């Protein structure tokens, strides 16, 4: 169950929106951040906050690829597989990431740090190939830079875990 303060903050966000649906992604993302992924409980709470049915929330949750209805690692990596990135080596980038992490696409590392997912265009086509780690976008990637980013992110996650976050 989410804290009352967070629930009230999200209800205020919904009240300020033109339509409840407009606030749905914000609400789902905040609940996802709270639970680590959008749990069934999170769907029910989102529905209550939004004044929508759980089925309506479920439909939206499964439509947006940044909303996770299954457990994910502490950092989700989205590698773009749309046309510009594909043409600029996106497949090789994905293969490199999978090899570096020792997982397949759609899987999570055994230490729970990374989940690797493909995604549609991230709107950064001019800097293809592109990926997102958490909320941060990276472009013009090659294997060396991608490997370096993974190590930096892993170190950051370890720091967060040691700090109890
Ligand atoms: S095609 Fe990859 S960011 Fe647009």
PDB file of N, CA, C and O in Angstrom, residues 12-23:
ATOM      1  N   UNK A  12      -4.189  14.963  -6.274  1.00  0.00           N
ATOM      2  CA  UNK A  12      -4.114  16.381  -6.667  1.00  0.00           C
ATOM      3  C   UNK A  12      -3.677  16.491  -8.124  1.00  0.00           C
ATOM      4  O   UNK A  12      -4.188  17.341  -8.872  1.00  0.00           O
ATOM      5  N   UNK A  13      -2.756  15.609  -8.543  1.00  0.00           N
ATOM      6  CA  UNK A  13      -2.301  15.605  -9.947  1.00  0.00           C
ATOM      7  C   UNK A  13      -3.480  15.284 -10.877  1.00  0.00           C
ATOM      8  O   UNK A  13      -3.645  15.915 -11.915  1.00  0.00           O
ATOM      9  N   UNK A  14      -4.294  14.320 -10.478  1.00  0.00           N
ATOM     10  CA  UNK A  14      -5.453  13.920 -11.284  1.00  0.00           C
ATOM     11  C   UNK A  14      -6.468  15.067 -11.325  1.00  0.00           C
ATOM     12  O   UNK A  14      -7.016  15.388 -12.384  1.00  0.00           O
ATOM     13  N   UNK A  15      -6.685  15.707 -10.180  1.00  0.00           N
ATOM     14  CA  UNK A  15      -7.663  16.805 -10.117  1.00  0.00           C
ATOM     15  C   UNK A  15      -7.247  17.961 -11.022  1.00  0.00           C
ATOM     16  O   UNK A  15      -8.100  18.676 -11.564  1.00  0.00           O
ATOM     17  N   UNK A  16      -5.922  18.144 -11.207  1.00  0.00           N
ATOM     18  CA  UNK A  16      -5.431  19.260 -12.025  1.00  0.00           C
ATOM     19  C   UNK A  16      -5.435  18.930 -13.517  1.00  0.00           C
ATOM     20  O   UNK A  16      -5.249  19.822 -14.348  1.00  0.00           O
ATOM     21  N   UNK A  17      -5.644  17.659 -13.860  1.00  0.00           N
ATOM     22  CA  UNK A  17      -5.617  17.251 -15.274  1.00  0.00           C
ATOM     23  C   UNK A  17      -6.951  17.563 -15.948  1.00  0.00           C
ATOM     24  O   UNK A  17      -7.994  17.607 -15.287  1.00  0.00           O
ATOM     25  N   UNK A  18      -6.906  17.776 -17.253  1.00  0.00           N
ATOM     26  CA  UNK A  18      -8.142  18.044 -17.998  1.00  0.00           C
ATOM     27  C   UNK A  18      -9.021  16.792 -17.981  1.00  0.00           C
ATOM     28  O   UNK A  18     -10.229  16.873 -17.777  1.00  0.00           O
ATOM     29  N   UNK A  19      -8.402  15.640 -18.201  1.00  0.00           N
ATOM     30  CA  UNK A  19      -9.128  14.366 -18.070  1.00  0.00           C
ATOM     31  C   UNK A  19      -8.302  13.439 -17.177  1.00  0.00           C
ATOM     32  O   UNK A  19      -7.068  13.565 -17.126  1.00  0.00           O
ATOM     33  N   UNK A  20      -8.971  12.530 -16.500  1.00  0.00           N
ATOM     34  CA  UNK A  20      -8.262  11.596 -15.619  1.00  0.00           C
ATOM     35  C   UNK A  20      -7.251  10.770 -16.403  1.00  0.00           C
ATOM     36  O   UNK A  20      -6.152  10.480 -15.930  1.00  0.00           O
ATOM     37  N   UNK A  21      -7.639  10.395 -17.614  1.00  0.00           N
ATOM     38  CA  UNK A  21      -6.782   9.567 -18.469  1.00  0.00           C
ATOM     39  C   UNK A  21      -5.434  10.247 -18.739  1.00  0.00           C
ATOM     40  O   UNK A  21      -4.404   9.593 -18.848  1.00  0.00           O
ATOM     41  N   UNK A  22      -5.477  11.588 -18.840  1.00  0.00           N
ATOM     42  CA  UNK A  22      -4.257  12.366 -19.110  1.00  0.00           C
ATOM     43  C   UNK A  22      -3.210  12.137 -18.002  1.00  0.00           C
ATOM     44  O   UNK A  22      -2.013  12.168 -18.261  1.00  0.00           O
ATOM     45  N   UNK A  23      -3.671  11.914 -16.781  1.00  0.00           N
ATOM     46  CA  UNK A  23      -2.745  11.742 -15.655  1.00  0.00           C
ATOM     47  C   UNK A  23      -2.366  10.278 -15.431  1.00  0.00           C
ATOM     48  O   UNK A  23      -1.558   9.973 -14.546  1.00  0.00           O
TER      49      UNK A  23
END
